[in-house]
Amino acid sequence: MPDYLITWIHLIAATTLIGGLVFVQFVLNPSAHQNPPDPKTKEMVRLAGRRFRTLAWVCLITLILTGSYQMLNESGSARIETEWGVVLMLKLFLFVIAFGLILIHDFILDPHTPPQKKTINPPAFIPYSRADNLQKAIILMTLAVLLVASYLTTI
Ligand code: HEM
């Protein structure tokens, strides 16, 4: 596959991930916290959030695969030892932090539970504000990765 197509897929995954995270955090979630609370809206927002979670994981895996391909294919060991390599390592370091936060969010703070369990245990079991703060931290980290990636293109 031509290199530009790999970069294209890398960029689609990055924009879908960051755009989706921002949409869920600043558009979708606030809709669930209207006054007075509407259970139907809450459920719809919860389902939409779950659906995006699957897409987010597809984006993450795509980023890792296409990013690794670009790294191995175009860089070569000589380029890794230059400033480009150092900045790339910084980008990967930030990505690993973002990835770790996503793991904590999806598997510890807000794990997926089947719908029948949800009715027995109401949403009070989910530490909402902690999951919410973590989501904001994830957005910040992915934006930091994007900033370093933009700088990388100028070297
Ligand atoms: C949130 C995660 C990520 C974002 C937002 C992101 C974003 C970007 C952007 C905007 C570019 C510039 C494309 C270009 O103009 O060439 C890029 C390139 C690149 N990315 Fe990522 N990326 C992410 C994750 C990763 C990962 C996990 C890897 C490695 C495993 C990776 C490796 C690379 C490489 C090697 C390049 C080419 C740099 C160059 O040609 O100078 N990226 N990325």
mmCIF file of C-alpha atoms and ligand atoms in Angstrom:
data_model
loop_
_atom_site.group_PDB
_atom_site.id
_atom_site.type_symbol
_atom_site.label_atom_id
_atom_site.label_comp_id
_atom_site.label_asym_id
_atom_site.label_seq_id
_atom_site.Cartn_x
_atom_site.Cartn_y
_atom_site.Cartn_z
ATOM 1 C CA MET A 1 0.000 0.000 0.000
ATOM 2 C CA PRO A 2 1.390 3.473 -0.845
ATOM 3 C CA ASP A 3 2.779 5.423 2.133
ATOM 4 C CA TYR A 4 0.375 8.318 1.684
ATOM 5 C CA LEU A 5 -2.581 5.944 2.174
ATOM 6 C CA ILE A 6 -1.088 4.711 5.461
ATOM 7 C CA THR A 7 -0.679 8.354 6.609
ATOM 8 C CA TRP A 8 -4.262 9.029 5.464
ATOM 9 C CA ILE A 9 -5.599 6.114 7.564
ATOM 10 C CA HIS A 10 -3.437 7.281 10.512
ATOM 11 C CA LEU A 11 -4.971 10.754 10.250
ATOM 12 C CA ILE A 12 -8.561 9.421 9.915
ATOM 13 C CA ALA A 13 -8.046 7.358 13.089
ATOM 14 C CA ALA A 14 -6.552 10.359 14.961
ATOM 15 C CA THR A 15 -9.307 12.794 13.932
ATOM 16 C CA THR A 16 -12.102 10.275 14.603
ATOM 17 C CA LEU A 17 -10.694 9.465 18.048
ATOM 18 C CA ILE A 18 -10.124 13.064 19.173
ATOM 19 C CA GLY A 19 -13.303 14.402 17.525
ATOM 20 C CA GLY A 20 -15.371 11.623 19.112
ATOM 21 C CA LEU A 21 -13.861 12.140 22.571
ATOM 22 C CA VAL A 22 -14.567 15.889 22.394
ATOM 23 C CA PHE A 23 -18.126 15.270 21.134
ATOM 24 C CA VAL A 24 -18.931 12.759 23.893
ATOM 25 C CA GLN A 25 -17.436 14.955 26.617
ATOM 26 C CA PHE A 26 -18.764 18.376 25.626
ATOM 27 C CA VAL A 27 -21.941 17.614 23.647
ATOM 28 C CA LEU A 28 -23.325 14.165 24.483
ATOM 29 C CA ASN A 29 -22.660 13.851 28.222
ATOM 30 C CA PRO A 30 -24.024 17.311 29.157
ATOM 31 C CA SER A 31 -27.316 16.328 27.403
ATOM 32 C CA ALA A 32 -27.769 13.548 29.966
ATOM 33 C CA HIS A 33 -27.522 16.004 32.858
ATOM 34 C CA GLN A 34 -30.423 18.251 32.062
ATOM 35 C CA ASN A 35 -32.878 19.468 34.666
ATOM 36 C CA PRO A 36 -35.268 17.736 35.365
ATOM 37 C CA PRO A 37 -33.420 14.468 34.530
ATOM 38 C CA ASP A 38 -35.018 12.394 31.790
ATOM 39 C CA PRO A 39 -34.300 8.617 32.114
ATOM 40 C CA LYS A 40 -34.901 8.009 28.394
ATOM 41 C CA THR A 41 -32.345 10.663 27.369
ATOM 42 C CA LYS A 42 -29.885 9.297 29.931
ATOM 43 C CA GLU A 43 -30.229 5.794 28.511
ATOM 44 C CA MET A 44 -29.829 7.044 24.945
ATOM 45 C CA VAL A 45 -26.688 8.984 25.896
ATOM 46 C CA ARG A 46 -25.312 5.942 27.731
ATOM 47 C CA LEU A 47 -25.867 3.710 24.687
ATOM 48 C CA ALA A 48 -24.300 6.276 22.342
ATOM 49 C CA GLY A 49 -21.272 6.515 24.653
ATOM 50 C CA ARG A 50 -20.903 2.723 24.640
ATOM 51 C CA ARG A 51 -21.122 2.660 20.856
ATOM 52 C CA PHE A 52 -18.382 5.260 20.550
ATOM 53 C CA ARG A 53 -16.202 3.207 22.899
ATOM 54 C CA THR A 54 -15.996 0.422 20.287
ATOM 55 C CA LEU A 55 -15.099 2.947 17.587
ATOM 56 C CA ALA A 56 -12.461 4.511 19.871
ATOM 57 C CA TRP A 57 -10.762 1.124 20.308
ATOM 58 C CA VAL A 58 -10.774 0.552 16.544
ATOM 59 C CA CYS A 59 -9.091 3.988 16.182
ATOM 60 C CA LEU A 60 -6.487 3.196 18.860
ATOM 61 C CA ILE A 61 -5.534 -0.117 17.253
ATOM 62 C CA THR A 62 -5.427 1.545 13.810
ATOM 63 C CA LEU A 63 -3.160 4.322 15.177
ATOM 64 C CA ILE A 64 -0.768 1.767 16.688
ATOM 65 C CA LEU A 65 -0.646 -0.340 13.489
ATOM 66 C CA THR A 66 -0.301 2.542 11.000
ATOM 67 C CA GLY A 67 2.039 4.465 13.346
ATOM 68 C CA SER A 68 4.312 1.424 13.774
ATOM 69 C CA TYR A 69 4.304 0.874 10.005
ATOM 70 C CA GLN A 70 5.354 4.490 9.360
ATOM 71 C CA MET A 71 7.996 4.270 12.074
ATOM 72 C CA LEU A 72 9.563 1.041 10.751
ATOM 73 C CA ASN A 73 9.086 1.807 7.072
ATOM 74 C CA GLU A 74 10.181 5.383 6.581
ATOM 75 C CA SER A 75 12.413 6.185 9.523
ATOM 76 C CA GLY A 76 15.249 3.638 9.581
ATOM 77 C CA SER A 77 17.687 3.540 12.491
ATOM 78 C CA ALA A 78 19.650 6.607 11.287
ATOM 79 C CA ARG A 79 16.592 8.871 11.485
ATOM 80 C CA ILE A 80 15.618 7.544 14.917
ATOM 81 C CA GLU A 81 18.932 8.925 16.281
ATOM 82 C CA THR A 82 18.178 12.469 15.096
ATOM 83 C CA GLU A 83 15.970 15.177 16.695
ATOM 84 C CA TRP A 84 13.054 13.595 14.790
ATOM 85 C CA GLY A 85 13.558 10.357 16.737
ATOM 86 C CA VAL A 86 13.665 12.164 20.087
ATOM 87 C CA VAL A 87 10.439 14.047 19.327
ATOM 88 C CA LEU A 88 8.829 10.801 18.092
ATOM 89 C CA MET A 89 9.762 9.124 21.400
ATOM 90 C CA LEU A 90 8.150 12.047 23.270
ATOM 91 C CA LYS A 91 5.027 11.542 21.168
ATOM 92 C CA LEU A 92 4.985 7.811 21.958
ATOM 93 C CA PHE A 93 5.530 8.523 25.664
ATOM 94 C CA LEU A 94 2.495 10.847 25.711
ATOM 95 C CA PHE A 95 0.497 8.289 23.728
ATOM 96 C CA VAL A 96 1.332 5.547 26.255
ATOM 97 C CA ILE A 97 0.029 7.804 29.070
ATOM 98 C CA ALA A 98 -3.181 8.512 27.098
ATOM 99 C CA PHE A 99 -3.562 4.794 26.373
ATOM 100 C CA GLY A 100 -3.075 3.923 30.072
ATOM 101 C CA LEU A 101 -5.740 6.480 31.081
ATOM 102 C CA ILE A 102 -8.151 5.006 28.512
ATOM 103 C CA LEU A 103 -7.513 1.512 29.925
ATOM 104 C CA ILE A 104 -8.236 2.761 33.473
ATOM 105 C CA HIS A 105 -11.376 4.557 32.288
ATOM 106 C CA ASP A 106 -12.802 1.690 30.213
ATOM 107 C CA PHE A 107 -11.861 -1.285 32.404
ATOM 108 C CA ILE A 108 -11.748 0.053 35.984
ATOM 109 C CA LEU A 109 -13.758 3.268 36.435
ATOM 110 C CA ASP A 110 -16.514 2.711 33.899
ATOM 111 C CA PRO A 111 -16.444 -0.945 32.776
ATOM 112 C CA HIS A 112 -19.089 -2.224 30.412
ATOM 113 C CA THR A 113 -21.895 -4.011 32.265
ATOM 114 C CA PRO A 114 -24.725 -5.843 30.509
ATOM 115 C CA PRO A 115 -28.119 -4.035 30.487
ATOM 116 C CA GLN A 116 -29.836 -6.509 32.873
ATOM 117 C CA LYS A 117 -27.206 -5.745 35.545
ATOM 118 C CA LYS A 118 -27.788 -2.033 35.026
ATOM 119 C CA THR A 119 -31.414 -2.354 36.144
ATOM 120 C CA ILE A 120 -30.435 -4.188 39.326
ATOM 121 C CA ASN A 121 -27.583 -1.792 40.144
ATOM 122 C CA PRO A 122 -28.563 1.795 39.303
ATOM 123 C CA PRO A 123 -25.954 4.118 37.693
ATOM 124 C CA ALA A 124 -25.002 5.411 41.151
ATOM 125 C CA PHE A 125 -22.486 2.541 41.148
ATOM 126 C CA ILE A 126 -20.455 4.327 38.474
ATOM 127 C CA PRO A 127 -18.229 7.042 40.025
ATOM 128 C CA TYR A 128 -19.425 9.507 37.382
ATOM 129 C CA SER A 129 -17.331 12.571 38.269
ATOM 130 C CA ARG A 130 -14.083 10.573 38.438
ATOM 131 C CA ALA A 131 -14.785 8.962 35.061
ATOM 132 C CA ASP A 132 -15.688 12.415 33.727
ATOM 133 C CA ASN A 133 -12.437 14.000 34.964
ATOM 134 C CA LEU A 134 -10.463 11.120 33.539
ATOM 135 C CA GLN A 135 -12.153 11.636 30.176
ATOM 136 C CA LYS A 136 -11.032 15.276 30.226
ATOM 137 C CA ALA A 137 -7.472 14.170 31.035
ATOM 138 C CA ILE A 138 -7.600 11.710 28.102
ATOM 139 C CA ILE A 139 -8.657 14.525 25.757
ATOM 140 C CA LEU A 140 -5.785 16.713 27.005
ATOM 141 C CA MET A 141 -3.262 13.912 26.501
ATOM 142 C CA THR A 142 -4.455 13.095 22.969
ATOM 143 C CA LEU A 143 -4.291 16.827 22.115
ATOM 144 C CA ALA A 144 -0.729 16.874 23.463
ATOM 145 C CA VAL A 145 0.099 13.900 21.211
ATOM 146 C CA LEU A 146 -1.395 15.843 18.291
ATOM 147 C CA LEU A 147 0.699 18.923 19.145
ATOM 148 C CA VAL A 148 3.922 16.893 19.207
ATOM 149 C CA ALA A 149 2.856 15.088 15.988
ATOM 150 C CA SER A 150 2.367 18.495 14.295
ATOM 151 C CA TYR A 151 5.829 19.603 15.438
ATOM 152 C CA LEU A 152 7.210 16.315 14.087
ATOM 153 C CA THR A 153 6.095 17.236 10.576
ATOM 154 C CA THR A 154 8.254 20.405 10.677
ATOM 155 C CA ILE A 155 11.526 18.569 11.462
HETATM 156 C C1 HEM B 1 -3.600 9.916 19.666
HETATM 157 C C2 HEM B 1 -2.682 9.274 18.935
HETATM 158 C C3 HEM B 1 -1.990 9.825 17.709
HETATM 159 C C4 HEM B 1 -2.213 10.993 17.024
HETATM 160 C C5 HEM B 1 -3.224 12.099 17.320
HETATM 161 C C6 HEM B 1 -1.266 11.013 15.929
HETATM 162 C C7 HEM B 1 -1.185 12.026 14.985
HETATM 163 C C8 HEM B 1 -0.277 12.075 13.958
HETATM 164 C C9 HEM B 1 -0.187 13.119 12.988
HETATM 165 C C10 HEM B 1 -1.102 14.346 12.921
HETATM 166 C C11 HEM B 1 0.842 12.817 12.156
HETATM 167 C C12 HEM B 1 1.350 13.659 10.977
HETATM 168 C C13 HEM B 1 1.127 12.984 9.656
HETATM 169 C C14 HEM B 1 2.064 13.559 8.615
HETATM 170 O O1 HEM B 1 1.879 14.697 8.224
HETATM 171 O O2 HEM B 1 3.017 12.843 8.238
HETATM 172 C C15 HEM B 1 1.432 11.576 12.611
HETATM 173 C C16 HEM B 1 2.509 10.965 12.021
HETATM 174 C C17 HEM B 1 3.164 9.860 12.546
HETATM 175 N N1 HEM B 1 2.740 9.089 13.619
HETATM 176 FE FE1 HEM B 1 1.104 9.441 14.763
HETATM 177 N N2 HEM B 1 -0.503 9.865 15.971
HETATM 178 C C18 HEM B 1 -0.912 9.116 17.045
HETATM 179 C C19 HEM B 1 -0.408 7.886 17.430
HETATM 180 C C20 HEM B 1 0.742 7.302 16.921
HETATM 181 C C21 HEM B 1 1.331 6.073 17.365
HETATM 182 C C22 HEM B 1 0.749 5.184 18.475
HETATM 183 C C23 HEM B 1 2.476 5.869 16.631
HETATM 184 C C24 HEM B 1 3.486 4.752 16.687
HETATM 185 C C25 HEM B 1 3.251 3.546 17.094
HETATM 186 C C26 HEM B 1 2.595 6.973 15.706
HETATM 187 C C27 HEM B 1 3.620 7.136 14.804
HETATM 188 C C28 HEM B 1 3.682 8.105 13.838
HETATM 189 C C29 HEM B 1 4.764 8.245 12.842
HETATM 190 C C30 HEM B 1 6.007 7.375 12.728
HETATM 191 C C31 HEM B 1 4.436 9.338 12.039
HETATM 192 C C32 HEM B 1 5.242 9.885 10.852
HETATM 193 C C33 HEM B 1 5.996 11.116 11.293
HETATM 194 C C34 HEM B 1 6.740 11.792 10.146
HETATM 195 O O3 HEM B 1 6.617 11.347 9.018
HETATM 196 O O4 HEM B 1 7.437 12.763 10.428
HETATM 197 N N3 HEM B 1 1.519 7.814 15.902
HETATM 198 N N4 HEM B 1 0.724 11.142 13.700
#
